[in-house]
PDB file of C-alpha atoms in Angstrom:
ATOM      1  CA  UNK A1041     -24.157  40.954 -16.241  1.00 39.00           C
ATOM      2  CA  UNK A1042     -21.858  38.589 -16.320  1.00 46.00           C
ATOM      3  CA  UNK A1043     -23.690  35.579 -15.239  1.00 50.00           C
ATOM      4  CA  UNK A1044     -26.604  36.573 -18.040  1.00 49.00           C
ATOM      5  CA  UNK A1045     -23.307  36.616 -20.817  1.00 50.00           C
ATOM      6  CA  UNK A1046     -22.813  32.806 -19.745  1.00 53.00           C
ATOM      7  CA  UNK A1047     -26.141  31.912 -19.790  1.00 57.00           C
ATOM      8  CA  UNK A1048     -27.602  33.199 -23.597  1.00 60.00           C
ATOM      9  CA  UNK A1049     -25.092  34.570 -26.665  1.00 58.00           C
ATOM     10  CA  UNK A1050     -25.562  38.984 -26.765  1.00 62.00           C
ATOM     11  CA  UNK A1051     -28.735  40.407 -28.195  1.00 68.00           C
ATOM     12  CA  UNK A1052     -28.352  42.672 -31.458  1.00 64.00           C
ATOM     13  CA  UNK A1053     -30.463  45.076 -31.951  1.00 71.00           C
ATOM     14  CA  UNK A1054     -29.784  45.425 -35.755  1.00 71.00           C
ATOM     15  CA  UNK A1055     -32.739  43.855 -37.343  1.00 72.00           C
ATOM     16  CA  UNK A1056     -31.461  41.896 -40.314  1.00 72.00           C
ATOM     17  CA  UNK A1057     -28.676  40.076 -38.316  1.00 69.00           C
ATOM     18  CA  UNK A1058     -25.368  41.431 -39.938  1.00 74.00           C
ATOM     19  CA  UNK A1059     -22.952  37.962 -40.693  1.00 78.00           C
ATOM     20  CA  UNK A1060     -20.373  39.414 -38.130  1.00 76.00           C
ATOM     21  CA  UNK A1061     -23.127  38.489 -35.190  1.00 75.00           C
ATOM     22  CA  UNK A1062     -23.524  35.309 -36.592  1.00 75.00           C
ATOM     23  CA  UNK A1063     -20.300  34.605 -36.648  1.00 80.00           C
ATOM     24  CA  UNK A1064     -19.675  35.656 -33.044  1.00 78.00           C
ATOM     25  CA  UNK A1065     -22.903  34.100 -31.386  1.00 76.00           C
ATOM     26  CA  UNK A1066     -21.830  30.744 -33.070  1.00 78.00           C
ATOM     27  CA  UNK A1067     -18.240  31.393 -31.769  1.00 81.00           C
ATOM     28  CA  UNK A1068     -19.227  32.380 -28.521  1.00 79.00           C
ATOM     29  CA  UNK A1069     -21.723  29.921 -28.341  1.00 76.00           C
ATOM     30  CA  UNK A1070     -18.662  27.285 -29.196  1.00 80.00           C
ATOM     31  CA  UNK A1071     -15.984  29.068 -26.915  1.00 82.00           C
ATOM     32  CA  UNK A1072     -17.867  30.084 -23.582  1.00 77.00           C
ATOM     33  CA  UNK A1073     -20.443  26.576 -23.047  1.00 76.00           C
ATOM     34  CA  UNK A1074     -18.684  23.777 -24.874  1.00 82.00           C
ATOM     35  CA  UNK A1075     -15.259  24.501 -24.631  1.00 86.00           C
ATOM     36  CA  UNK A1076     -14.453  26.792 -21.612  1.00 86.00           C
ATOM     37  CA  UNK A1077     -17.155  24.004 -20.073  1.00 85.00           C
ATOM     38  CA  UNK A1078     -15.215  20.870 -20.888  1.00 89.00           C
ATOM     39  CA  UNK A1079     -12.224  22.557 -20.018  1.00 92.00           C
ATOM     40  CA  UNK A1080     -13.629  23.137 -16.083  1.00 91.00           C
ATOM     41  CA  UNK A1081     -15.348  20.024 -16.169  1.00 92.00           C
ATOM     42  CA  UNK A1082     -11.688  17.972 -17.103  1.00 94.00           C
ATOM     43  CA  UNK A1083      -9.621  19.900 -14.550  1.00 95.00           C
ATOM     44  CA  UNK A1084     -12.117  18.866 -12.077  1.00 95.00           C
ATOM     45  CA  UNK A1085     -12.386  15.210 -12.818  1.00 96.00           C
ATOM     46  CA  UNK A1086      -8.657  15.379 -13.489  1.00 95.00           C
ATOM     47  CA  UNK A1087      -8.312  16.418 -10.062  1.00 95.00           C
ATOM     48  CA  UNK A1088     -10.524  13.883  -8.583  1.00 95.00           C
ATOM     49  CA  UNK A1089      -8.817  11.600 -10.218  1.00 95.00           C
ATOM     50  CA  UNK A1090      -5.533  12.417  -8.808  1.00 95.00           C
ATOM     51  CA  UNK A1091      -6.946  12.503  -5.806  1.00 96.00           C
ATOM     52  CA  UNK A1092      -7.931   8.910  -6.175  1.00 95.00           C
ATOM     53  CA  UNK A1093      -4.607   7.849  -6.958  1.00 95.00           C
ATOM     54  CA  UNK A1094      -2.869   9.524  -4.060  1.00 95.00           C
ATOM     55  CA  UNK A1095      -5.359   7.440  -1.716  1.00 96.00           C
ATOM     56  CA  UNK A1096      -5.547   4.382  -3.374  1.00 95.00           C
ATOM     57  CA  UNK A1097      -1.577   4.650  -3.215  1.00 93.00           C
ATOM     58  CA  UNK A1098      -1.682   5.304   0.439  1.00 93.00           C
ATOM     59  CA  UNK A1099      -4.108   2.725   1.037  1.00 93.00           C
ATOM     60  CA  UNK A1100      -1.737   0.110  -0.179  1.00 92.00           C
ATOM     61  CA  UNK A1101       1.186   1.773   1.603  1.00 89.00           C
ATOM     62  CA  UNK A1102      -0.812   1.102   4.675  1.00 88.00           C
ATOM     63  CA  UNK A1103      -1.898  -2.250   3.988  1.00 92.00           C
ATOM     64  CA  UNK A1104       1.033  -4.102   2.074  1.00 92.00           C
ATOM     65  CA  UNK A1105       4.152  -2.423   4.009  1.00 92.00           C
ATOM     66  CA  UNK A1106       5.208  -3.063   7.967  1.00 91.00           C
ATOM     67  CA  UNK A1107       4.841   0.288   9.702  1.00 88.00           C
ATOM     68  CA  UNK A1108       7.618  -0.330  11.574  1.00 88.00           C
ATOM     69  CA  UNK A1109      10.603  -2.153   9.169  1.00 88.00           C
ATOM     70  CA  UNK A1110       9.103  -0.640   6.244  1.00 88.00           C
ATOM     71  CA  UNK A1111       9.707  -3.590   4.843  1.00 89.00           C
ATOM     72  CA  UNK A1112       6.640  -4.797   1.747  1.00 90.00           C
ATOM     73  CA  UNK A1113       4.454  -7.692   1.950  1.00 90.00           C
ATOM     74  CA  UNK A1114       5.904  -9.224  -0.715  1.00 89.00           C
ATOM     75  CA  UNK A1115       9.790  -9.801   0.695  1.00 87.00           C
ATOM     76  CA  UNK A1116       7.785 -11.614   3.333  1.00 86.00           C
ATOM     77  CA  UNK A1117       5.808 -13.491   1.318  1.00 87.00           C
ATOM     78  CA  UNK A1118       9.113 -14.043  -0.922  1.00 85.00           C
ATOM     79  CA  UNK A1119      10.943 -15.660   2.232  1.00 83.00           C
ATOM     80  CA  UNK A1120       7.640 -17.440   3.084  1.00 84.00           C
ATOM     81  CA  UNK A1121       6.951 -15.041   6.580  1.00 86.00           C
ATOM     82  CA  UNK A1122       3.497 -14.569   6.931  1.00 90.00           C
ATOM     83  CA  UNK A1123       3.203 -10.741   7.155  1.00 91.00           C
ATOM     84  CA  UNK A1124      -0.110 -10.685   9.090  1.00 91.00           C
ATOM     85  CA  UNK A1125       1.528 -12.671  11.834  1.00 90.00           C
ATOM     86  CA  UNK A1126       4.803 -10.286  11.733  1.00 90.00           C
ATOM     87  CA  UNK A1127       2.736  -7.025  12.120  1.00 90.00           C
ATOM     88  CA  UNK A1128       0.696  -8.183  14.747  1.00 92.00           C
ATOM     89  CA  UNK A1129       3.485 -10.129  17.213  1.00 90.00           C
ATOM     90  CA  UNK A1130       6.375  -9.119  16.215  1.00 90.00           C
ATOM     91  CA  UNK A1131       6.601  -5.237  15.049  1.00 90.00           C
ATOM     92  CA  UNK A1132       3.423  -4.198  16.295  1.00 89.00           C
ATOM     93  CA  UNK A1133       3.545  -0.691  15.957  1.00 89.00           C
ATOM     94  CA  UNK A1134       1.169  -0.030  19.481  1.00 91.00           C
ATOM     95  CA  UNK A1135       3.679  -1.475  21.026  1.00 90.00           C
ATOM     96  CA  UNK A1136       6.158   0.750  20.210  1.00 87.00           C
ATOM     97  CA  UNK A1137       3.765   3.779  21.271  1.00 89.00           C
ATOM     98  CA  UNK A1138       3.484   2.088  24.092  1.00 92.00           C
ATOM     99  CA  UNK A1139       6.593   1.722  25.235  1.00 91.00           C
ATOM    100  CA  UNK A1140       7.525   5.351  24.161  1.00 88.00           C
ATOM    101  CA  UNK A1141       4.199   5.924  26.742  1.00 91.00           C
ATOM    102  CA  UNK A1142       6.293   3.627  29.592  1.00 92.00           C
ATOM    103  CA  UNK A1143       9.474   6.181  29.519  1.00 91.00           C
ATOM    104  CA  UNK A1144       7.424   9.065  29.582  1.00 90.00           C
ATOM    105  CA  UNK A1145       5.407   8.070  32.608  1.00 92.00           C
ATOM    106  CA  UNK A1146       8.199   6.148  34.454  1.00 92.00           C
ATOM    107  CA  UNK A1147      10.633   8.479  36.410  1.00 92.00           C
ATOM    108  CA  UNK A1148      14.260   8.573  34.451  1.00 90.00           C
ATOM    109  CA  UNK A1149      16.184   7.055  37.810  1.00 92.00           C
ATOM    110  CA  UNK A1150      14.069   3.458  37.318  1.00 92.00           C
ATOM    111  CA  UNK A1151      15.388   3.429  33.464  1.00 91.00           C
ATOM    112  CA  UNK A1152      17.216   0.243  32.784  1.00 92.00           C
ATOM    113  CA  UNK A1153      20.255   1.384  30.296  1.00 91.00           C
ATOM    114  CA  UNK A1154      18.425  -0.136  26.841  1.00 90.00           C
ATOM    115  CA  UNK A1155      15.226   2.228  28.389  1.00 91.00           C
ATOM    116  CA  UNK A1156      17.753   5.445  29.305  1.00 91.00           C
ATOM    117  CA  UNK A1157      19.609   4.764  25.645  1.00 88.00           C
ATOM    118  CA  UNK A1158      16.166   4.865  23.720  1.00 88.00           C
ATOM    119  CA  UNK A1159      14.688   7.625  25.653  1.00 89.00           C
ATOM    120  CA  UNK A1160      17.992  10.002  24.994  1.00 87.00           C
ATOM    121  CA  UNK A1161      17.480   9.128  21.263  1.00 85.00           C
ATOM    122  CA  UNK A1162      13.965  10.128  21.744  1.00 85.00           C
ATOM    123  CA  UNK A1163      14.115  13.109  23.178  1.00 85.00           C
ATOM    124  CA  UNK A1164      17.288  14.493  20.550  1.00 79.00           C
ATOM    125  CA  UNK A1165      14.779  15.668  17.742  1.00 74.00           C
ATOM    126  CA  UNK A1166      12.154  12.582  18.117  1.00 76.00           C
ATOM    127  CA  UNK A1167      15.066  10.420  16.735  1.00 77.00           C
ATOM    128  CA  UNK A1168      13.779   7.466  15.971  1.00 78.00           C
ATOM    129  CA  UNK A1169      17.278   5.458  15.347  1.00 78.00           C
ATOM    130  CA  UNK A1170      16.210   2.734  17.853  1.00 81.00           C
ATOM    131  CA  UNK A1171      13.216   1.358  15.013  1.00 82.00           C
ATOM    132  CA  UNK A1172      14.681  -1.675  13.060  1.00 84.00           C
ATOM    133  CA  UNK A1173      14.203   0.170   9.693  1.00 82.00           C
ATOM    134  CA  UNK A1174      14.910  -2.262   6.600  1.00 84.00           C
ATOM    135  CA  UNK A1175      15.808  -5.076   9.454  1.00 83.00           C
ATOM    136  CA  UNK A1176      13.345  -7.901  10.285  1.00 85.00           C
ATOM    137  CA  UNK A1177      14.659 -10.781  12.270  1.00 82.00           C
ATOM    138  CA  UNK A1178      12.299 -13.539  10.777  1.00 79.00           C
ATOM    139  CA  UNK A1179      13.880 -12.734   7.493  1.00 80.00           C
ATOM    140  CA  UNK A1180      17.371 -11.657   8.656  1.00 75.00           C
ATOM    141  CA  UNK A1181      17.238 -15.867   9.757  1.00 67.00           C
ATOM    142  CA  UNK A1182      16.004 -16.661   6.807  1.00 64.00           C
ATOM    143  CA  UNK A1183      18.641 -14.891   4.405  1.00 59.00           C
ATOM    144  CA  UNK A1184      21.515 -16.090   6.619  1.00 58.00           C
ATOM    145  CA  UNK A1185      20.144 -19.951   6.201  1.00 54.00           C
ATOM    146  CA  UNK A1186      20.005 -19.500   2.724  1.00 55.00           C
ATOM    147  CA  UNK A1187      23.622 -18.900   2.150  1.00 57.00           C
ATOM    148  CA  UNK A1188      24.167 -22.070   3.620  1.00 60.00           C
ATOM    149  CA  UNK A1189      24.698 -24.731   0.543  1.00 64.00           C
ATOM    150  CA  UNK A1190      23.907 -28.007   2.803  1.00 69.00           C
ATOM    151  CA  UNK A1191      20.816 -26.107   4.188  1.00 67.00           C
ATOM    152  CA  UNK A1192      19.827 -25.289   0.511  1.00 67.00           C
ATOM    153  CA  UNK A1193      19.937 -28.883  -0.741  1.00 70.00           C
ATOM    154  CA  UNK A1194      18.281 -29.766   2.334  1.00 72.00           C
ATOM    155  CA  UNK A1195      15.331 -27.324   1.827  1.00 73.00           C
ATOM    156  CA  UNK A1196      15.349 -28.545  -1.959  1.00 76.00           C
ATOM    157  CA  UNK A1197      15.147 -32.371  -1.059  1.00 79.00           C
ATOM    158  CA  UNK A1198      12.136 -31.722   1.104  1.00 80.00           C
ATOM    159  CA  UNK A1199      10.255 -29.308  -1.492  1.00 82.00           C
ATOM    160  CA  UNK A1200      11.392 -32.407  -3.940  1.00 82.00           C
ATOM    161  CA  UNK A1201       9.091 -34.618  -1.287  1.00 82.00           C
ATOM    162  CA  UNK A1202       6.412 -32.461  -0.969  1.00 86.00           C
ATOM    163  CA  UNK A1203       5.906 -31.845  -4.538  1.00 86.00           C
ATOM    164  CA  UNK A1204       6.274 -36.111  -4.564  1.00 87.00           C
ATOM    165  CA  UNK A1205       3.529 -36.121  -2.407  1.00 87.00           C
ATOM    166  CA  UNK A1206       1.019 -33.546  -3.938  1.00 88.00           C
ATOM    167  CA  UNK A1207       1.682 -35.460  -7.035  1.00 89.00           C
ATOM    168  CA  UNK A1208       0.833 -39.074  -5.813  1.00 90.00           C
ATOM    169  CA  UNK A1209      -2.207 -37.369  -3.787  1.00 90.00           C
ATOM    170  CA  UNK A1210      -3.556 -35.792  -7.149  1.00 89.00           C
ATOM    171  CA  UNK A1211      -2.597 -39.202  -8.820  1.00 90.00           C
ATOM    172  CA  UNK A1212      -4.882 -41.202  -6.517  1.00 91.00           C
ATOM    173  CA  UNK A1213      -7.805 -38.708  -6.832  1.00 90.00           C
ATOM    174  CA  UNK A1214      -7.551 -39.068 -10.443  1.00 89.00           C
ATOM    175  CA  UNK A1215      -7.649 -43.005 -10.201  1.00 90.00           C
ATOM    176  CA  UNK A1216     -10.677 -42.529  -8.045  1.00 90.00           C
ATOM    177  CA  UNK A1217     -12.644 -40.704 -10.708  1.00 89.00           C
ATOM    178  CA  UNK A1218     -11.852 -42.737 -13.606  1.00 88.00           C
ATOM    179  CA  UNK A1219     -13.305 -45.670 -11.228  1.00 88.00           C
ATOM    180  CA  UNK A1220     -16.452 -43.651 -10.994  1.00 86.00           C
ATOM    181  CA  UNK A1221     -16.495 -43.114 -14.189  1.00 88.00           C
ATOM    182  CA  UNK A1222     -15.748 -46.538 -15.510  1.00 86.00           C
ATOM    183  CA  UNK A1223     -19.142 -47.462 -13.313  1.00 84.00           C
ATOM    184  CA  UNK A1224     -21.049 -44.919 -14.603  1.00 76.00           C
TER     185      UNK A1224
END
């Protein structure tokens, strides 16, 4: 009876209803459908919730880091790499699977020694030493040009142009619609 206990307060069978079943009808009344109710009803949004978060965390994992270099979007971005282009030519991770495909189908006396070396890492507890882990050429380059003072003035003195030019572009655009206006 269980399920009827949840459903309607108990039944007394005194006929003027003594204050002590008042008192417990309200209370149970309070306890077993609002509270206990809200209580189940949080846990499970709560865990929804969570649940939410995990993906949408995992989602963005997926999206805004290399699979590969494990590297984020936005040191790319920082070094001006366009991370699109650097998942897709240069760590693509199918063609890593596919190569680990190539020195399981190819017989181990046609292994060239970079082949033989990754395929003995491979095989020693799916080591996976041989992926470039925290290492991206495009902006290993990068880094290494940067510490260069001449090529930092140099990269300066051609933003400095750039910027120039923007600026005489938007300058010209803007003499152009005070001319239209003027006619107006």
């Amino acid at each position: 009876h269980m399920d009827y206990g949840f459903m309607a307060f108990p039944i007394w069978d005194e006929d003027p209803l003594p204050s002590k079943a008042i008192v417990f009808n309200f209370s149970y009344v309070l306890f077993i459908n609002l509270i206990l109710t809200a209580i189940i009803s949080g846990i499970i949004i709560d865990s929804f919730s969570e649940k939410r978060t995990k993906k949408a965390e995992k989602d963005d994992d997926t999206k805004n880091t290399c699979f590969i270099c494990n590297i984020d979007r936005e040191e790319f971005e920082h070094f001006g790499v366009n991370f699109q282009e650097h998942i897709k030519k240069y760590h693509n991770m199918w063609h890593y699977v596919w190569f680990l495909m190539h020195l399981q189908e190819t017989p181990r006396e046609e292994y060239t020694g970079q082949e033989e070396y990754i395929w003995n890492l491979y095989q020693n507890d799916k080591n996976i030493a041989f992926f470039p882990i925290k290492n991206a050429l495009q902006i290993t380059g990068i880094v290494k040009e940067k510490k260069d003072i001449p090529s930092m003035y140099n990269r300066m003195e051609r933003r400095f142009y750039e910027v120039e030019h923007q600026l005489k572009e938007v300058m010209s655009m803007m003499k152009a619609i005070r001319e239209r206006v003027r006619k107006e």
